[in-house]
Amino acid sequence: MAGLVPESVQKVAHAALGSREGDKLKDLAHNTKDMTDKDRLTTDYGVKQSTADDWLKAGSNDKTGPLLLEDPFARERIMRFDHERIPERVVHARGAGAFGKFRVYDGIDEFTSAPVLTDTSRETPVFVRFSTVLGSRGSMDTARDVRGFAVKFYTEEGNWDLVGNDIPVFFIQDAIKFPDVIHAGKPEPHNEVPQAQSAHNNFWDFQFNHTEATHMFMWAMSDRAIPRSWRMMQGFGVNTFTLINAKGERHFVKFTWTPELGVHSLVWDEALKLGGQDPDFHRKDLWEAIANGVFPKWKFGIQAIPEADEHKFDFDILDATKVWPEDLVPTRYIGEMELNRNPDEFFTQVEQIAFCTSHIVPGIGFSDDPLLQGRNFSYFDTQISRLGVNFEELPINRPTCPVMNFNRDGALRHTITRSTVNYWPNRFSACPPATAAEGAYVEYAQKVAGIKARLRSTKFQDHFSQAQLFWNSMTPIEKHHIIAAFAFELDHCEDPVVYSRMVNRLADIDFALAQTVAERVGGDVPTEPGRPNHGRRAPALSQIEFPGEAPTIKSRRVAILVADGYDAVAYDAAYAALSAAMAVPLVIGPRRSKVVAADGKASVQPHHHFEGFRSTMVDAVFIPGGAKAVETLGKNGRALHWVREAFGHLKVIGATGEAVGLVEKAIGLPSVAVSASGEVQESYGVVTIKELRPDSLGEAIAIAKGATGFMEKFFYGISQHRCWERELAGLNAQV
Ligand code: HDD
């Protein structure tokens, strides 16, 4: 029955069933039921029900009468409903995810014996959950926050959970501080305000009181904290792990995911508006991309340091508040992950998935990173409170390889293990421990020596060098955004102690940064730097300078604004070219019912109307000409706002014929040279031409710098995500 079971899900699922990727799908099939029109309503104990509408009553046709408690059907429905919720995650409550596959293409036998990272013929099924940290389960997707990036690899040797973030460092060095950093960031205890925001007194009070957080809060104020899409974020394991090879040699490693689509962010005003206009923006974005077959991909990279070199750096490589700069330890990309299947049911798959950093497979190990070791305790513990002690038995969590042991009982145990013994050793030699040759996890024989004390090594005490490195590595635009972010955040702190101390802390990073922010938010403007800036840079930290992949507009949403009398030839040409480039053209009109073209013959049914859908939800805007259409749009305040707001958010705007005048009217800036000349013209990301005809498109549209055609220039602009020159020139209208 069409629509009852999501089609996109079935399509990919069937394609994958014959492969190793399909192993998890086959496993899940044991617990998956499709609801069909052949099904009949039953109770949980299987008895068919005659109605879902009326509680059993003692009454008559004239008098309804009281409900009877004896009604088992009604009681079951209400009781089940009353208990539908489980505790939301104490952090990262808001999120969504998808299934996919991972394959290593450059096996790293020299570092590890883990087949998931060495066997290039293997496909490993994965489930990935993305999240925000601070907000509760119903909060908005676009809040300024760190994003979680948690990957469960269902390997043939057991589950490996790599539970990372989109920012490579963390606020604290030692796990014992986690409750403090989270309490300070979550809504304040007296009034539970604010929701999903770091812009409040307690968050910044904590940051000031913990100099170790300095590096991380710089990242959190950068554009990394307002991603355009989960598909356009990097992911980082953050902690230092180890890899052990077949010879028993150990390396320290950090893991990285880098997206095929480049690393891109929203602009802040847009993120704020989307929070209200489309709070599900990120989860819908992921779903839509997968449903449309534009599967997001990430390259998987490692940075490796031989055990013997552990102390060769001026930072401690086990300190999660530090990156390993690429000029010292380059990233080697060795594999690729693709997400290609949306979940069937949110609760049983996304809500019940349980990640544990302690879940690693042979060939991978922990390090003495004091944050990681605490995490290894916390995740297991939290799953017991969220899901119960048998959480690993839930379909989404259980491994695709055999599981057998003497763990027994507990709430909601449902594996039935047939055996007369439940202990080891036993007289039957049932279920003995495995040998190394059989693939047992054997701990690395690490030498441990020292005193028992609550200590942190000396190198953990440097809290500023890398905060400066990060700031120095930003482009002018990124610096501008960070300043604006501090100005916003500290403006929301009402306690002068909080904002004035924080402004002074900024002087430890950069004098000019501190001065500018102080002027905006109040507090004493610092008169001298807190400490000298070492001046070093690491360009790979900048998301604008980060070496990108080939430019693409795949999956970018492009609005085409129409009204009655639109130029159908330009519209058709643009629509076809966008679809061919795998972008998502969205037609927006004054109404959702049919809009007729200038020739009186062609027509289109818009996907949305100007009020219902906003410019914040698209990446670029195209307006075909047509005198009557443009006249209508020019009188429509919301349509004009659309163009002005898209311009203010630095989006590329394409206009042909009469529509060029509309753009001029909406943005009203003489410095943006707009003209409907015969030639293609481009000025600060506004691309114009007098007439767009299919023959002016060329055979294939090259998305490359320096291209000359109208569509090529428009596409290249979109592929660059935003027109930063517009912002640098101070031309973005304040919308
Ligand atoms: Fe954590 C969830 C990432 C430090 C304790 N964390 C959680 C999730 C992500 C991270 C992505 C969501 C997983 C999911 O989608 O279900 N956490 C990190 C990173 C950290 C980090 C990258 C620093 C390197 N976390 C951290 C510490 C502790 C925790 C230091 C405690 C000592 N984190 C938890 C938790 C959560 C969690 C309370 C809540 C829900 C869950 O585990 O499953 O145990």
PDB file of N, CA, C and O in Angstrom, residues 286-338:
ATOM      1  N   LEU A 286      18.870  15.908   6.288  1.00  0.00           N
ATOM      2  CA  LEU A 286      19.499  14.590   6.143  1.00  0.00           C
ATOM      3  C   LEU A 286      18.507  13.611   5.512  1.00  0.00           C
ATOM      4  O   LEU A 286      18.839  12.866   4.585  1.00  0.00           O
ATOM      5  N   TRP A 287      17.297  13.641   6.017  1.00  0.00           N
ATOM      6  CA  TRP A 287      16.275  12.721   5.504  1.00  0.00           C
ATOM      7  C   TRP A 287      16.055  12.954   4.008  1.00  0.00           C
ATOM      8  O   TRP A 287      16.028  12.026   3.204  1.00  0.00           O
ATOM      9  N   GLU A 288      15.910  14.243   3.654  1.00  0.00           N
ATOM     10  CA  GLU A 288      15.603  14.598   2.257  1.00  0.00           C
ATOM     11  C   GLU A 288      16.738  14.160   1.330  1.00  0.00           C
ATOM     12  O   GLU A 288      16.497  13.598   0.265  1.00  0.00           O
ATOM     13  N   ALA A 289      17.982  14.388   1.757  1.00  0.00           N
ATOM     14  CA  ALA A 289      19.115  14.032   0.900  1.00  0.00           C
ATOM     15  C   ALA A 289      19.118  12.522   0.651  1.00  0.00           C
ATOM     16  O   ALA A 289      19.287  12.062  -0.483  1.00  0.00           O
ATOM     17  N   ILE A 290      18.905  11.751   1.710  1.00  0.00           N
ATOM     18  CA  ILE A 290      18.940  10.288   1.554  1.00  0.00           C
ATOM     19  C   ILE A 290      17.744   9.828   0.719  1.00  0.00           C
ATOM     20  O   ILE A 290      17.882   9.008  -0.191  1.00  0.00           O
ATOM     21  N   ALA A 291      16.579  10.392   0.999  1.00  0.00           N
ATOM     22  CA  ALA A 291      15.392  10.001   0.234  1.00  0.00           C
ATOM     23  C   ALA A 291      15.550  10.340  -1.245  1.00  0.00           C
ATOM     24  O   ALA A 291      15.064   9.627  -2.113  1.00  0.00           O
ATOM     25  N   ASN A 292      16.289  11.429  -1.555  1.00  0.00           N
ATOM     26  CA  ASN A 292      16.504  11.809  -2.953  1.00  0.00           C
ATOM     27  C   ASN A 292      17.668  11.064  -3.592  1.00  0.00           C
ATOM     28  O   ASN A 292      18.046  11.353  -4.723  1.00  0.00           O
ATOM     29  N   GLY A 293      18.308  10.193  -2.839  1.00  0.00           N
ATOM     30  CA  GLY A 293      19.417   9.422  -3.398  1.00  0.00           C
ATOM     31  C   GLY A 293      20.734  10.171  -3.452  1.00  0.00           C
ATOM     32  O   GLY A 293      21.690   9.713  -4.072  1.00  0.00           O
ATOM     33  N   VAL A 294      20.807  11.354  -2.834  1.00  0.00           N
ATOM     34  CA  VAL A 294      22.093  12.072  -2.776  1.00  0.00           C
ATOM     35  C   VAL A 294      22.722  11.692  -1.429  1.00  0.00           C
ATOM     36  O   VAL A 294      22.596  12.401  -0.437  1.00  0.00           O
ATOM     37  N   PHE A 295      23.393  10.553  -1.425  1.00  0.00           N
ATOM     38  CA  PHE A 295      23.868   9.986  -0.164  1.00  0.00           C
ATOM     39  C   PHE A 295      25.081  10.741   0.360  1.00  0.00           C
ATOM     40  O   PHE A 295      26.086  10.847  -0.334  1.00  0.00           O
ATOM     41  N   PRO A 296      25.007  11.264   1.584  1.00  0.00           N
ATOM     42  CA  PRO A 296      26.166  11.979   2.122  1.00  0.00           C
ATOM     43  C   PRO A 296      27.351  11.049   2.359  1.00  0.00           C
ATOM     44  O   PRO A 296      27.165   9.897   2.765  1.00  0.00           O
ATOM     45  N   LYS A 297      28.536  11.579   2.092  1.00  0.00           N
ATOM     46  CA  LYS A 297      29.750  10.752   2.238  1.00  0.00           C
ATOM     47  C   LYS A 297      30.795  11.520   3.021  1.00  0.00           C
ATOM     48  O   LYS A 297      30.886  12.744   2.916  1.00  0.00           O
ATOM     49  N   TRP A 298      31.581  10.788   3.762  1.00  0.00           N
ATOM     50  CA  TRP A 298      32.706  11.366   4.492  1.00  0.00           C
ATOM     51  C   TRP A 298      33.951  10.517   4.254  1.00  0.00           C
ATOM     52  O   TRP A 298      33.865   9.282   4.226  1.00  0.00           O
ATOM     53  N   LYS A 299      35.083  11.165   4.125  1.00  0.00           N
ATOM     54  CA  LYS A 299      36.348  10.424   4.114  1.00  0.00           C
ATOM     55  C   LYS A 299      36.768  10.232   5.567  1.00  0.00           C
ATOM     56  O   LYS A 299      36.559  11.110   6.411  1.00  0.00           O
ATOM     57  N   PHE A 300      37.383   9.098   5.831  1.00  0.00           N
ATOM     58  CA  PHE A 300      37.809   8.794   7.187  1.00  0.00           C
ATOM     59  C   PHE A 300      39.321   8.948   7.255  1.00  0.00           C
ATOM     60  O   PHE A 300      40.041   8.348   6.460  1.00  0.00           O
ATOM     61  N   GLY A 301      39.792   9.764   8.183  1.00  0.00           N
ATOM     62  CA  GLY A 301      41.232  10.013   8.263  1.00  0.00           C
ATOM     63  C   GLY A 301      41.791   9.676   9.629  1.00  0.00           C
ATOM     64  O   GLY A 301      41.067   9.660  10.630  1.00  0.00           O
ATOM     65  N   ILE A 302      43.080   9.391   9.653  1.00  0.00           N
ATOM     66  CA  ILE A 302      43.735   9.191  10.953  1.00  0.00           C
ATOM     67  C   ILE A 302      44.997  10.046  11.024  1.00  0.00           C
ATOM     68  O   ILE A 302      45.654  10.319  10.022  1.00  0.00           O
ATOM     69  N   GLN A 303      45.314  10.471  12.221  1.00  0.00           N
ATOM     70  CA  GLN A 303      46.626  11.049  12.534  1.00  0.00           C
ATOM     71  C   GLN A 303      47.273  10.057  13.487  1.00  0.00           C
ATOM     72  O   GLN A 303      46.638   9.629  14.456  1.00  0.00           O
ATOM     73  N   ALA A 304      48.498   9.671  13.214  1.00  0.00           N
ATOM     74  CA  ALA A 304      49.131   8.634  14.039  1.00  0.00           C
ATOM     75  C   ALA A 304      50.489   9.108  14.555  1.00  0.00           C
ATOM     76  O   ALA A 304      51.262   9.741  13.832  1.00  0.00           O
ATOM     77  N   ILE A 305      50.752   8.798  15.812  1.00  0.00           N
ATOM     78  CA  ILE A 305      52.042   9.132  16.446  1.00  0.00           C
ATOM     79  C   ILE A 305      52.602   7.845  17.063  1.00  0.00           C
ATOM     80  O   ILE A 305      51.907   7.206  17.873  1.00  0.00           O
ATOM     81  N   PRO A 306      53.842   7.444  16.687  1.00  0.00           N
ATOM     82  CA  PRO A 306      54.404   6.235  17.288  1.00  0.00           C
ATOM     83  C   PRO A 306      54.505   6.388  18.803  1.00  0.00           C
ATOM     84  O   PRO A 306      54.732   7.492  19.310  1.00  0.00           O
ATOM     85  N   GLU A 307      54.351   5.279  19.497  1.00  0.00           N
ATOM     86  CA  GLU A 307      54.377   5.320  20.960  1.00  0.00           C
ATOM     87  C   GLU A 307      55.627   6.031  21.481  1.00  0.00           C
ATOM     88  O   GLU A 307      55.570   6.820  22.428  1.00  0.00           O
ATOM     89  N   ALA A 308      56.760   5.789  20.810  1.00  0.00           N
ATOM     90  CA  ALA A 308      58.029   6.345  21.284  1.00  0.00           C
ATOM     91  C   ALA A 308      58.058   7.878  21.209  1.00  0.00           C
ATOM     92  O   ALA A 308      58.859   8.530  21.881  1.00  0.00           O
ATOM     93  N   ASP A 309      57.180   8.465  20.365  1.00  0.00           N
ATOM     94  CA  ASP A 309      57.195   9.932  20.188  1.00  0.00           C
ATOM     95  C   ASP A 309      56.200  10.654  21.087  1.00  0.00           C
ATOM     96  O   ASP A 309      55.975  11.855  20.935  1.00  0.00           O
ATOM     97  N   GLU A 310      55.621   9.931  22.021  1.00  0.00           N
ATOM     98  CA  GLU A 310      54.540  10.516  22.827  1.00  0.00           C
ATOM     99  C   GLU A 310      54.912  11.870  23.426  1.00  0.00           C
ATOM    100  O   GLU A 310      54.099  12.793  23.472  1.00  0.00           O
ATOM    101  N   HIS A 311      56.165  12.007  23.887  1.00  0.00           N
ATOM    102  CA  HIS A 311      56.516  13.228  24.629  1.00  0.00           C
ATOM    103  C   HIS A 311      57.271  14.243  23.782  1.00  0.00           C
ATOM    104  O   HIS A 311      57.857  15.175  24.305  1.00  0.00           O
ATOM    105  N   LYS A 312      57.253  14.070  22.443  1.00  0.00           N
ATOM    106  CA  LYS A 312      58.037  14.956  21.590  1.00  0.00           C
ATOM    107  C   LYS A 312      57.335  16.269  21.237  1.00  0.00           C
ATOM    108  O   LYS A 312      57.834  17.037  20.432  1.00  0.00           O
ATOM    109  N   PHE A 313      56.175  16.507  21.771  1.00  0.00           N
ATOM    110  CA  PHE A 313      55.413  17.701  21.372  1.00  0.00           C
ATOM    111  C   PHE A 313      55.325  18.681  22.538  1.00  0.00           C
ATOM    112  O   PHE A 313      55.460  18.278  23.694  1.00  0.00           O
ATOM    113  N   ASP A 314      55.107  19.973  22.214  1.00  0.00           N
ATOM    114  CA  ASP A 314      55.042  20.924  23.319  1.00  0.00           C
ATOM    115  C   ASP A 314      53.657  20.953  23.974  1.00  0.00           C
ATOM    116  O   ASP A 314      53.371  21.768  24.833  1.00  0.00           O
ATOM    117  N   PHE A 315      52.765  20.064  23.515  1.00  0.00           N
ATOM    118  CA  PHE A 315      51.494  19.854  24.213  1.00  0.00           C
ATOM    119  C   PHE A 315      51.410  18.366  24.545  1.00  0.00           C
ATOM    120  O   PHE A 315      52.142  17.555  23.976  1.00  0.00           O
ATOM    121  N   ASP A 316      50.533  18.017  25.471  1.00  0.00           N
ATOM    122  CA  ASP A 316      50.377  16.604  25.813  1.00  0.00           C
ATOM    123  C   ASP A 316      49.411  15.977  24.810  1.00  0.00           C
ATOM    124  O   ASP A 316      48.281  16.472  24.650  1.00  0.00           O
ATOM    125  N   ILE A 317      49.835  14.933  24.146  1.00  0.00           N
ATOM    126  CA  ILE A 317      48.974  14.374  23.086  1.00  0.00           C
ATOM    127  C   ILE A 317      47.761  13.628  23.667  1.00  0.00           C
ATOM    128  O   ILE A 317      46.896  13.180  22.927  1.00  0.00           O
ATOM    129  N   LEU A 318      47.696  13.529  24.977  1.00  0.00           N
ATOM    130  CA  LEU A 318      46.524  12.893  25.603  1.00  0.00           C
ATOM    131  C   LEU A 318      45.536  13.940  26.136  1.00  0.00           C
ATOM    132  O   LEU A 318      44.568  13.596  26.828  1.00  0.00           O
ATOM    133  N   ASP A 319      45.783  15.189  25.818  1.00  0.00           N
ATOM    134  CA  ASP A 319      44.951  16.284  26.328  1.00  0.00           C
ATOM    135  C   ASP A 319      43.864  16.611  25.297  1.00  0.00           C
ATOM    136  O   ASP A 319      44.162  17.101  24.201  1.00  0.00           O
ATOM    137  N   ALA A 320      42.606  16.362  25.646  1.00  0.00           N
ATOM    138  CA  ALA A 320      41.504  16.534  24.684  1.00  0.00           C
ATOM    139  C   ALA A 320      41.190  18.008  24.408  1.00  0.00           C
ATOM    140  O   ALA A 320      40.310  18.299  23.593  1.00  0.00           O
ATOM    141  N   THR A 321      41.882  18.937  25.050  1.00  0.00           N
ATOM    142  CA  THR A 321      41.663  20.348  24.700  1.00  0.00           C
ATOM    143  C   THR A 321      42.680  20.803  23.642  1.00  0.00           C
ATOM    144  O   THR A 321      42.755  21.982  23.323  1.00  0.00           O
ATOM    145  N   LYS A 322      43.434  19.857  23.081  1.00  0.00           N
ATOM    146  CA  LYS A 322      44.447  20.209  22.072  1.00  0.00           C
ATOM    147  C   LYS A 322      44.195  19.466  20.764  1.00  0.00           C
ATOM    148  O   LYS A 322      43.800  18.298  20.770  1.00  0.00           O
ATOM    149  N   VAL A 323      44.451  20.162  19.646  1.00  0.00           N
ATOM    150  CA  VAL A 323      44.499  19.464  18.356  1.00  0.00           C
ATOM    151  C   VAL A 323      45.936  19.031  18.108  1.00  0.00           C
ATOM    152  O   VAL A 323      46.868  19.543  18.737  1.00  0.00           O
ATOM    153  N   TRP A 324      46.103  18.119  17.188  1.00  0.00           N
ATOM    154  CA  TRP A 324      47.442  17.791  16.699  1.00  0.00           C
ATOM    155  C   TRP A 324      47.585  18.531  15.366  1.00  0.00           C
ATOM    156  O   TRP A 324      47.036  18.078  14.346  1.00  0.00           O
ATOM    157  N   PRO A 325      48.255  19.693  15.362  1.00  0.00           N
ATOM    158  CA  PRO A 325      48.294  20.485  14.114  1.00  0.00           C
ATOM    159  C   PRO A 325      48.806  19.639  12.947  1.00  0.00           C
ATOM    160  O   PRO A 325      49.727  18.846  13.099  1.00  0.00           O
ATOM    161  N   GLU A 326      48.176  19.846  11.795  1.00  0.00           N
ATOM    162  CA  GLU A 326      48.459  19.001  10.621  1.00  0.00           C
ATOM    163  C   GLU A 326      49.886  19.138  10.117  1.00  0.00           C
ATOM    164  O   GLU A 326      50.400  18.234   9.477  1.00  0.00           O
ATOM    165  N   ASP A 327      50.509  20.309  10.363  1.00  0.00           N
ATOM    166  CA  ASP A 327      51.896  20.430   9.897  1.00  0.00           C
ATOM    167  C   ASP A 327      52.822  19.546  10.739  1.00  0.00           C
ATOM    168  O   ASP A 327      53.895  19.147  10.296  1.00  0.00           O
ATOM    169  N   LEU A 328      52.384  19.184  11.952  1.00  0.00           N
ATOM    170  CA  LEU A 328      53.189  18.284  12.780  1.00  0.00           C
ATOM    171  C   LEU A 328      52.789  16.824  12.546  1.00  0.00           C
ATOM    172  O   LEU A 328      53.631  15.939  12.460  1.00  0.00           O
ATOM    173  N   VAL A 329      51.480  16.600  12.461  1.00  0.00           N
ATOM    174  CA  VAL A 329      50.974  15.225  12.289  1.00  0.00           C
ATOM    175  C   VAL A 329      49.910  15.254  11.184  1.00  0.00           C
ATOM    176  O   VAL A 329      48.736  15.526  11.456  1.00  0.00           O
ATOM    177  N   PRO A 330      50.311  15.012   9.935  1.00  0.00           N
ATOM    178  CA  PRO A 330      49.334  15.115   8.839  1.00  0.00           C
ATOM    179  C   PRO A 330      48.238  14.051   8.941  1.00  0.00           C
ATOM    180  O   PRO A 330      48.463  12.968   9.477  1.00  0.00           O
ATOM    181  N   THR A 331      47.065  14.404   8.416  1.00  0.00           N
ATOM    182  CA  THR A 331      45.961  13.441   8.376  1.00  0.00           C
ATOM    183  C   THR A 331      46.103  12.578   7.129  1.00  0.00           C
ATOM    184  O   THR A 331      46.343  13.087   6.047  1.00  0.00           O
ATOM    185  N   ARG A 332      45.945  11.283   7.318  1.00  0.00           N
ATOM    186  CA  ARG A 332      45.966  10.374   6.162  1.00  0.00           C
ATOM    187  C   ARG A 332      44.560   9.819   5.997  1.00  0.00           C
ATOM    188  O   ARG A 332      44.007   9.217   6.931  1.00  0.00           O
ATOM    189  N   TYR A 333      44.002  10.037   4.827  1.00  0.00           N
ATOM    190  CA  TYR A 333      42.635   9.558   4.597  1.00  0.00           C
ATOM    191  C   TYR A 333      42.671   8.119   4.105  1.00  0.00           C
ATOM    192  O   TYR A 333      43.371   7.802   3.145  1.00  0.00           O
ATOM    193  N   ILE A 334      41.937   7.252   4.783  1.00  0.00           N
ATOM    194  CA  ILE A 334      42.067   5.813   4.506  1.00  0.00           C
ATOM    195  C   ILE A 334      40.740   5.131   4.172  1.00  0.00           C
ATOM    196  O   ILE A 334      40.735   3.974   3.788  1.00  0.00           O
ATOM    197  N   GLY A 335      39.631   5.816   4.340  1.00  0.00           N
ATOM    198  CA  GLY A 335      38.363   5.116   4.112  1.00  0.00           C
ATOM    199  C   GLY A 335      37.237   6.075   3.815  1.00  0.00           C
ATOM    200  O   GLY A 335      37.436   7.297   3.805  1.00  0.00           O
ATOM    201  N   GLU A 336      36.056   5.500   3.563  1.00  0.00           N
ATOM    202  CA  GLU A 336      34.909   6.337   3.238  1.00  0.00           C
ATOM    203  C   GLU A 336      33.633   5.765   3.857  1.00  0.00           C
ATOM    204  O   GLU A 336      33.430   4.553   3.880  1.00  0.00           O
ATOM    205  N   MET A 337      32.807   6.672   4.333  1.00  0.00           N
ATOM    206  CA  MET A 337      31.500   6.268   4.874  1.00  0.00           C
ATOM    207  C   MET A 337      30.410   6.928   4.046  1.00  0.00           C
ATOM    208  O   MET A 337      30.544   8.092   3.675  1.00  0.00           O
ATOM    209  N   GLU A 338      29.358   6.156   3.782  1.00  0.00           N
ATOM    210  CA  GLU A 338      28.210   6.702   3.052  1.00  0.00           C
ATOM    211  C   GLU A 338      26.959   6.419   3.869  1.00  0.00           C
ATOM    212  O   GLU A 338      26.785   5.308   4.369  1.00  0.00           O
TER     213      GLU A 338
END
